[in-house]
mmCIF file of C-alpha atoms and ligand atoms in Angstrom:
data_model
loop_
_atom_site.group_PDB
_atom_site.id
_atom_site.type_symbol
_atom_site.label_atom_id
_atom_site.label_comp_id
_atom_site.label_asym_id
_atom_site.label_seq_id
_atom_site.Cartn_x
_atom_site.Cartn_y
_atom_site.Cartn_z
ATOM 1 C CA LYS A 287 71.542 -78.904 114.123
ATOM 2 C CA THR A 288 72.364 -79.534 110.479
ATOM 3 C CA MET A 289 73.684 -76.598 108.411
ATOM 4 C CA LEU A 290 74.473 -78.389 105.170
ATOM 5 C CA GLU A 291 72.829 -81.570 103.980
ATOM 6 C CA VAL A 292 74.127 -83.207 100.830
ATOM 7 C CA SER A 293 72.124 -86.260 99.802
ATOM 8 C CA GLY A 294 72.822 -88.616 96.934
ATOM 9 C CA LEU A 295 74.569 -85.825 95.051
ATOM 10 C CA GLY A 296 75.732 -86.851 91.598
ATOM 11 C CA HIS A 297 76.916 -84.948 88.578
ATOM 12 C CA ARG A 298 77.501 -85.963 84.991
ATOM 13 C CA TYR A 299 79.076 -83.438 82.617
ATOM 14 C CA GLY A 300 77.858 -83.378 79.024
ATOM 15 C CA GLY A 301 74.505 -85.186 79.022
ATOM 16 C CA ALA A 302 73.407 -88.794 79.354
ATOM 17 C CA ASN A 303 76.556 -90.327 77.858
ATOM 18 C CA GLY A 304 78.833 -87.732 79.421
ATOM 19 C CA HIS A 305 81.434 -87.919 82.148
ATOM 20 C CA GLN A 306 80.270 -88.919 85.639
ATOM 21 C CA ALA A 307 82.353 -86.636 87.877
ATOM 22 C CA ILE A 308 80.704 -87.412 91.213
ATOM 23 C CA ALA A 309 78.584 -90.463 91.879
ATOM 24 C CA ASP A 310 76.631 -90.413 95.095
ATOM 25 C CA LEU A 311 77.772 -87.991 97.796
ATOM 26 C CA THR A 312 75.935 -88.034 101.089
ATOM 27 C CA PHE A 313 77.136 -86.127 104.136
ATOM 28 C CA GLN A 314 76.061 -83.524 106.671
ATOM 29 C CA VAL A 315 77.831 -80.561 108.219
ATOM 30 C CA ARG A 316 76.482 -79.424 111.573
ATOM 31 C CA THR A 317 76.134 -75.806 112.615
ATOM 32 C CA GLY A 318 79.397 -74.525 114.088
ATOM 33 C CA GLU A 319 81.472 -77.391 112.745
ATOM 34 C CA LEU A 320 84.696 -77.159 110.732
ATOM 35 C CA ALA A 321 84.456 -80.060 108.302
ATOM 36 C CA CYS A 322 87.110 -81.056 105.778
ATOM 37 C CA ILE A 323 86.606 -82.944 102.560
ATOM 38 C CA VAL A 324 89.704 -84.886 101.545
ATOM 39 C CA GLY A 325 90.122 -86.697 98.287
ATOM 40 C CA PRO A 326 92.622 -87.363 95.529
ATOM 41 C CA SER A 327 93.048 -84.840 92.760
ATOM 42 C CA GLY A 328 90.418 -85.292 90.042
ATOM 43 C CA CYS A 329 87.967 -87.105 92.325
ATOM 44 C CA GLY A 330 85.288 -84.444 91.940
ATOM 45 C CA LYS A 331 85.902 -81.964 94.777
ATOM 46 C CA SER A 332 85.481 -78.881 92.598
ATOM 47 C CA THR A 333 82.352 -80.322 91.025
ATOM 48 C CA MET A 334 80.954 -80.887 94.510
ATOM 49 C CA LEU A 335 81.778 -77.309 95.556
ATOM 50 C CA ARG A 336 80.187 -75.910 92.398
ATOM 51 C CA SER A 337 77.022 -77.879 93.180
ATOM 52 C CA ILE A 338 76.919 -76.702 96.798
ATOM 53 C CA SER A 339 77.482 -73.073 95.820
ATOM 54 C CA GLY A 340 74.753 -73.238 93.179
ATOM 55 C CA LEU A 341 77.046 -72.614 90.196
ATOM 56 C CA ILE A 342 76.002 -75.865 88.535
ATOM 57 C CA LYS A 343 72.811 -77.851 88.838
ATOM 58 C CA PRO A 344 73.561 -81.427 89.915
ATOM 59 C CA THR A 345 72.157 -84.179 87.700
ATOM 60 C CA SER A 346 71.046 -86.188 90.747
ATOM 61 C CA GLY A 347 70.509 -85.747 94.469
ATOM 62 C CA LYS A 348 70.102 -82.542 96.394
ATOM 63 C CA VAL A 349 71.803 -79.922 98.526
ATOM 64 C CA GLN A 350 70.076 -78.176 101.409
ATOM 65 C CA LEU A 351 71.458 -75.202 103.294
ATOM 66 C CA ASN A 352 69.791 -74.476 106.628
ATOM 67 C CA GLY A 353 66.820 -76.588 105.583
ATOM 68 C CA SER A 354 66.240 -74.913 102.195
ATOM 69 C CA PRO A 355 67.202 -76.301 98.793
ATOM 70 C CA VAL A 356 70.100 -74.492 97.118
ATOM 71 C CA ASN A 357 68.780 -72.771 94.014
ATOM 72 C CA GLY A 358 71.246 -70.485 92.309
ATOM 73 C CA VAL A 359 74.039 -68.875 94.337
ATOM 74 C CA PRO A 360 72.869 -68.467 97.962
ATOM 75 C CA GLU A 361 73.584 -65.130 99.670
ATOM 76 C CA ASP A 362 74.365 -66.728 103.006
ATOM 77 C CA LEU A 363 77.323 -68.600 101.572
ATOM 78 C CA ALA A 364 80.830 -67.245 101.015
ATOM 79 C CA VAL A 365 83.708 -68.926 99.193
ATOM 80 C CA VAL A 366 87.486 -68.644 99.575
ATOM 81 C CA PHE A 367 89.381 -69.958 96.553
ATOM 82 C CA GLN A 368 92.897 -71.320 96.208
ATOM 83 C CA ASP A 369 93.908 -68.646 93.724
ATOM 84 C CA TYR A 370 94.037 -65.479 95.847
ATOM 85 C CA SER A 371 95.817 -63.555 93.096
ATOM 86 C CA ARG A 372 92.763 -63.776 90.849
ATOM 87 C CA SER A 373 90.051 -63.440 93.474
ATOM 88 C CA LEU A 374 90.785 -59.876 94.654
ATOM 89 C CA PHE A 375 90.168 -56.746 92.574
ATOM 90 C CA PRO A 376 93.568 -55.119 91.907
ATOM 91 C CA TRP A 377 92.077 -51.647 91.438
ATOM 92 C CA LEU A 378 90.373 -51.629 94.847
ATOM 93 C CA SER A 379 92.053 -51.064 98.194
ATOM 94 C CA VAL A 380 92.099 -53.893 100.710
ATOM 95 C CA ARG A 381 89.223 -52.305 102.626
ATOM 96 C CA SER A 382 87.142 -51.778 99.462
ATOM 97 C CA ASN A 383 87.751 -55.399 98.454
ATOM 98 C CA VAL A 384 86.391 -56.530 101.812
ATOM 99 C CA GLU A 385 83.410 -54.177 101.541
ATOM 100 C CA PHE A 386 82.610 -55.133 97.953
ATOM 101 C CA PRO A 387 80.269 -58.141 98.474
ATOM 102 C CA LEU A 388 78.416 -56.190 101.166
ATOM 103 C CA ARG A 389 77.303 -53.660 98.559
ATOM 104 C CA SER A 390 75.235 -56.185 96.608
ATOM 105 C CA ARG A 391 73.843 -57.427 99.915
ATOM 106 C CA GLY A 392 72.479 -53.955 100.589
ATOM 107 C CA VAL A 393 74.567 -53.201 103.697
ATOM 108 C CA SER A 394 74.799 -49.459 104.455
ATOM 109 C CA LYS A 395 78.050 -47.592 103.870
ATOM 110 C CA ALA A 396 78.658 -46.998 107.571
ATOM 111 C CA GLU A 397 78.072 -50.628 108.440
ATOM 112 C CA ARG A 398 80.245 -51.823 105.541
ATOM 113 C CA ARG A 399 83.124 -49.773 106.892
ATOM 114 C CA GLU A 400 82.576 -51.001 110.433
ATOM 115 C CA ARG A 401 82.423 -54.672 109.429
ATOM 116 C CA ALA A 402 85.455 -54.391 107.156
ATOM 117 C CA ASP A 403 87.542 -52.793 109.873
ATOM 118 C CA GLU A 404 86.482 -55.454 112.366
ATOM 119 C CA VAL A 405 87.420 -58.421 110.187
ATOM 120 C CA LEU A 406 90.641 -56.768 109.001
ATOM 121 C CA GLU A 407 91.652 -56.386 112.619
ATOM 122 C CA TRP A 408 90.913 -60.066 113.231
ATOM 123 C CA VAL A 409 93.132 -61.169 110.366
ATOM 124 C CA GLY A 410 95.898 -58.786 111.439
ATOM 125 C CA LEU A 411 95.629 -56.415 108.478
ATOM 126 C CA SER A 412 94.364 -53.151 109.980
ATOM 127 C CA ALA A 413 97.538 -51.394 108.905
ATOM 128 C CA ALA A 414 97.084 -52.567 105.305
ATOM 129 C CA ALA A 415 93.479 -51.329 104.849
ATOM 130 C CA LYS A 416 94.479 -48.601 102.373
ATOM 131 C CA LYS A 417 96.983 -50.691 100.437
ATOM 132 C CA TYR A 418 96.272 -52.521 97.187
ATOM 133 C CA PRO A 419 96.338 -56.325 96.886
ATOM 134 C CA TRP A 420 99.412 -56.294 94.647
ATOM 135 C CA GLN A 421 101.357 -54.554 97.408
ATOM 136 C CA LEU A 422 100.839 -57.539 99.713
ATOM 137 C CA SER A 423 102.444 -60.981 99.979
ATOM 138 C CA GLY A 424 100.454 -64.039 98.882
ATOM 139 C CA GLY A 425 99.689 -64.969 102.469
ATOM 140 C CA MET A 426 98.390 -61.483 103.201
ATOM 141 C CA GLN A 427 96.239 -61.533 100.065
ATOM 142 C CA GLN A 428 94.696 -64.787 101.229
ATOM 143 C CA ARG A 429 94.003 -63.133 104.608
ATOM 144 C CA VAL A 430 92.112 -60.422 102.729
ATOM 145 C CA SER A 431 90.046 -63.113 100.955
ATOM 146 C CA ILE A 432 89.241 -64.710 104.308
ATOM 147 C CA ALA A 433 88.310 -61.306 105.765
ATOM 148 C CA ARG A 434 86.082 -60.553 102.782
ATOM 149 C CA ALA A 435 84.262 -63.877 103.209
ATOM 150 C CA LEU A 436 83.791 -63.362 106.964
ATOM 151 C CA ALA A 437 82.514 -59.797 106.517
ATOM 152 C CA CYS A 438 79.445 -61.304 104.814
ATOM 153 C CA ARG A 439 78.731 -63.269 108.005
ATOM 154 C CA PRO A 440 77.944 -66.334 105.921
ATOM 155 C CA ALA A 441 75.923 -69.197 107.347
ATOM 156 C CA LEU A 442 78.459 -71.448 105.614
ATOM 157 C CA LEU A 443 82.025 -70.635 104.613
ATOM 158 C CA LEU A 444 83.300 -72.796 101.750
ATOM 159 C CA MET A 445 87.057 -72.998 101.278
ATOM 160 C CA ASP A 446 88.564 -74.612 98.181
ATOM 161 C CA GLU A 447 92.207 -75.612 98.829
ATOM 162 C CA PRO A 448 92.693 -72.220 100.512
ATOM 163 C CA PHE A 449 96.288 -72.828 101.644
ATOM 164 C CA ALA A 450 97.592 -74.835 98.702
ATOM 165 C CA SER A 451 99.292 -71.884 96.985
ATOM 166 C CA VAL A 452 101.359 -70.480 99.868
ATOM 167 C CA ASP A 453 104.662 -71.646 101.372
ATOM 168 C CA ALA A 454 104.657 -74.026 104.359
ATOM 169 C CA GLN A 455 105.362 -71.388 107.032
ATOM 170 C CA THR A 456 102.581 -69.140 105.721
ATOM 171 C CA ARG A 457 100.277 -72.131 105.514
ATOM 172 C CA PHE A 458 100.766 -72.879 109.231
ATOM 173 C CA GLU A 459 100.082 -69.226 110.064
ATOM 174 C CA LEU A 460 96.913 -69.155 107.968
ATOM 175 C CA GLU A 461 95.685 -72.461 109.386
ATOM 176 C CA ASP A 462 96.047 -71.150 112.919
ATOM 177 C CA LEU A 463 94.395 -67.889 111.844
ATOM 178 C CA LEU A 464 91.428 -69.866 110.507
ATOM 179 C CA LEU A 465 91.104 -71.763 113.789
ATOM 180 C CA ARG A 466 91.030 -68.454 115.692
ATOM 181 C CA VAL A 467 88.612 -66.535 113.470
ATOM 182 C CA ARG A 468 86.155 -69.371 113.120
ATOM 183 C CA LYS A 469 85.807 -69.400 116.919
ATOM 184 C CA GLN A 470 85.473 -65.618 116.999
ATOM 185 C CA PHE A 471 82.779 -65.535 114.292
ATOM 186 C CA ASP A 472 81.109 -68.866 115.216
ATOM 187 C CA SER A 473 81.555 -69.916 111.603
ATOM 188 C CA THR A 474 80.461 -73.151 110.012
ATOM 189 C CA VAL A 475 83.197 -74.120 107.575
ATOM 190 C CA LEU A 476 83.507 -76.709 104.818
ATOM 191 C CA LEU A 477 87.108 -76.870 103.619
ATOM 192 C CA VAL A 478 88.298 -78.942 100.687
ATOM 193 C CA THR A 479 91.867 -80.187 100.613
ATOM 194 C CA HIS A 480 93.965 -82.981 99.116
ATOM 195 C CA ASP A 481 96.161 -82.942 102.263
ATOM 196 C CA ILE A 482 95.029 -85.476 104.860
ATOM 197 C CA ASP A 483 97.425 -84.095 107.521
ATOM 198 C CA GLU A 484 95.996 -80.624 107.075
ATOM 199 C CA SER A 485 92.457 -81.967 107.407
ATOM 200 C CA ILE A 486 93.238 -83.762 110.668
ATOM 201 C CA TYR A 487 94.984 -80.691 112.053
ATOM 202 C CA LEU A 488 92.066 -78.370 111.251
ATOM 203 C CA ALA A 489 88.841 -80.313 111.314
ATOM 204 C CA ASP A 490 86.224 -81.444 113.787
ATOM 205 C CA ARG A 491 85.102 -83.900 111.132
ATOM 206 C CA VAL A 492 86.749 -85.313 108.004
ATOM 207 C CA PHE A 493 84.960 -86.813 105.017
ATOM 208 C CA VAL A 494 87.190 -88.941 102.822
ATOM 209 C CA LEU A 495 86.222 -89.279 99.174
ATOM 210 C CA SER A 496 86.991 -92.133 96.809
ATOM 211 C CA LYS A 497 88.587 -91.474 93.464
ATOM 212 C CA SER A 498 86.361 -90.227 90.640
ATOM 213 C CA PRO A 499 83.424 -90.581 90.414
ATOM 214 C CA ALA A 500 83.534 -89.636 94.092
ATOM 215 C CA SER A 501 81.504 -91.031 96.914
ATOM 216 C CA VAL A 502 82.074 -90.621 100.664
ATOM 217 C CA VAL A 503 84.107 -93.619 101.899
ATOM 218 C CA ALA A 504 84.713 -92.433 105.481
ATOM 219 C CA ASP A 505 83.171 -89.990 107.958
ATOM 220 C CA LEU A 506 85.631 -89.415 110.813
ATOM 221 C CA GLU A 507 85.066 -87.380 113.924
ATOM 222 C CA ILE A 508 88.406 -85.923 115.070
ATOM 223 C CA PRO A 509 88.825 -85.894 118.864
ATOM 224 C CA LEU A 510 89.670 -82.496 120.415
ATOM 225 C CA GLY A 511 93.371 -81.736 120.654
ATOM 226 C CA ASP A 512 95.012 -80.248 123.772
ATOM 227 C CA GLU A 513 94.855 -76.604 122.599
HETATM 228 P P1 LIG B 293 88.882 -82.251 91.733
HETATM 229 O O1 LIG B 293 88.431 -80.885 92.105
HETATM 230 O O2 LIG B 293 88.755 -83.250 92.857
HETATM 231 O O3 LIG B 293 90.271 -82.269 91.167
HETATM 232 P P2 LIG B 293 86.951 -82.059 89.549
HETATM 233 O O4 LIG B 293 85.614 -81.855 90.131
HETATM 234 O O5 LIG B 293 87.654 -80.887 88.970
HETATM 235 O O6 LIG B 293 87.891 -82.829 90.597
HETATM 236 O O7 LIG B 293 86.836 -83.140 88.377
HETATM 237 C C1 LIG B 293 86.213 -84.432 88.573
HETATM 238 C C2 LIG B 293 86.190 -85.162 87.238
HETATM 239 O O8 LIG B 293 85.307 -84.486 86.350
HETATM 240 C C3 LIG B 293 87.536 -85.236 86.542
HETATM 241 O O9 LIG B 293 87.619 -86.489 85.908
HETATM 242 C C4 LIG B 293 87.473 -84.106 85.543
HETATM 243 O O10 LIG B 293 88.267 -84.390 84.424
HETATM 244 C C5 LIG B 293 85.991 -84.046 85.189
HETATM 245 N N1 LIG B 293 85.527 -82.680 84.868
HETATM 246 C C6 LIG B 293 85.681 -81.565 85.614
HETATM 247 N N2 LIG B 293 85.103 -80.502 85.041
HETATM 248 C C7 LIG B 293 84.580 -80.947 83.882
HETATM 249 C C8 LIG B 293 83.836 -80.338 82.812
HETATM 250 N N3 LIG B 293 83.527 -79.030 82.830
HETATM 251 N N4 LIG B 293 83.470 -81.123 81.783
HETATM 252 C C9 LIG B 293 83.763 -82.433 81.771
HETATM 253 N N5 LIG B 293 84.436 -83.078 82.725
HETATM 254 C C10 LIG B 293 84.842 -82.353 83.773
HETATM 255 P P1 LIG B 294 102.432 -81.991 118.611
HETATM 256 O O1 LIG B 294 101.968 -83.276 118.021
HETATM 257 O O2 LIG B 294 103.892 -81.991 118.999
HETATM 258 O O3 LIG B 294 101.524 -81.407 119.647
HETATM 259 P P2 LIG B 294 101.211 -80.608 116.433
HETATM 260 O O4 LIG B 294 100.974 -81.758 115.527
HETATM 261 O O5 LIG B 294 100.062 -80.086 117.228
HETATM 262 O O6 LIG B 294 102.434 -80.937 117.414
HETATM 263 O O7 LIG B 294 101.816 -79.440 115.565
HETATM 264 C C1 LIG B 294 102.517 -78.354 116.159
HETATM 265 C C2 LIG B 294 102.405 -77.179 115.215
HETATM 266 O O8 LIG B 294 102.883 -77.553 113.917
HETATM 267 C C3 LIG B 294 100.993 -76.723 115.040
HETATM 268 O O9 LIG B 294 100.664 -75.652 115.884
HETATM 269 C C4 LIG B 294 100.932 -76.316 113.593
HETATM 270 O O10 LIG B 294 101.240 -74.945 113.452
HETATM 271 C C5 LIG B 294 102.002 -77.102 112.927
HETATM 272 N N1 LIG B 294 101.508 -78.239 112.145
HETATM 273 C C6 LIG B 294 101.792 -79.541 112.336
HETATM 274 N N2 LIG B 294 101.245 -80.297 111.386
HETATM 275 C C7 LIG B 294 100.584 -79.483 110.594
HETATM 276 C C8 LIG B 294 99.814 -79.655 109.418
HETATM 277 N N3 LIG B 294 99.612 -80.806 108.819
HETATM 278 N N4 LIG B 294 99.272 -78.582 108.879
HETATM 279 C C9 LIG B 294 99.497 -77.407 109.439
HETATM 280 N N5 LIG B 294 100.190 -77.154 110.504
HETATM 281 C C10 LIG B 294 100.748 -78.176 111.082
#
């Protein structure tokens, strides 16, 4: 079953004579898959993510999530950004940060608490629930961001270079954490990275983009490892 269908997606910034950032992206992510998008810096990965998450309206092509066109920011989509230090609210505790997006989704207080505690346990941060983001290391802050995204039980989890701002040891820990939690929560994940090794380590499927304006130049299914 297809979760995300991107067809002929193109985007030009600044009108008819503007800058063509992505040309003609076509790919599909199946339900339950962890797919990685790999491409050189500047090829249009952020533009693609903004189109998928409804933040910009593409100038050509279309994006469908679970069979429906993406129109505005879909509620069944959650995003983890590279810059964890700017994505958490410093004045809210770790638990309140995780609960925050559930408020606007109308989840009851009791259920918010229950879901937050569950995902915090899965990312190994139960003991930090009452701390503030600035009291945590970068890797732990990124775990909070992952927990917050999972608490929404998104149909699709988008991750934009999620491990690019942590040291190598922490990156390995977070990568293995992602592999565990995505099994636990049956998540469908689309992760963008410039690191081809990382994509092969993590993904069931890798889409390789050309340089800007991007198009998909390879669609690789990664055979199962021996884990
Ligand atoms: P990536 O995320 O792969 O580094 P981007 O999507 O940020 O690539 O950028 C793709 C191309 O579009 C680049 O050439 C970039 O300079 C250009 N670009 C990005 N954002 C804008 C914008 N708001 N206005 C004009 N050009 C942009
Ligand atoms: P082997 O080929 O000896 O089985 P792997 O390539 O599976 O070893 O890597 C062993 C460990 O090293 C992995 O569990 C992972 O934590 C880490 N690792 C190796 N390459 C990467 C990578 N590109 N990104 C993240 N972690 C990696």
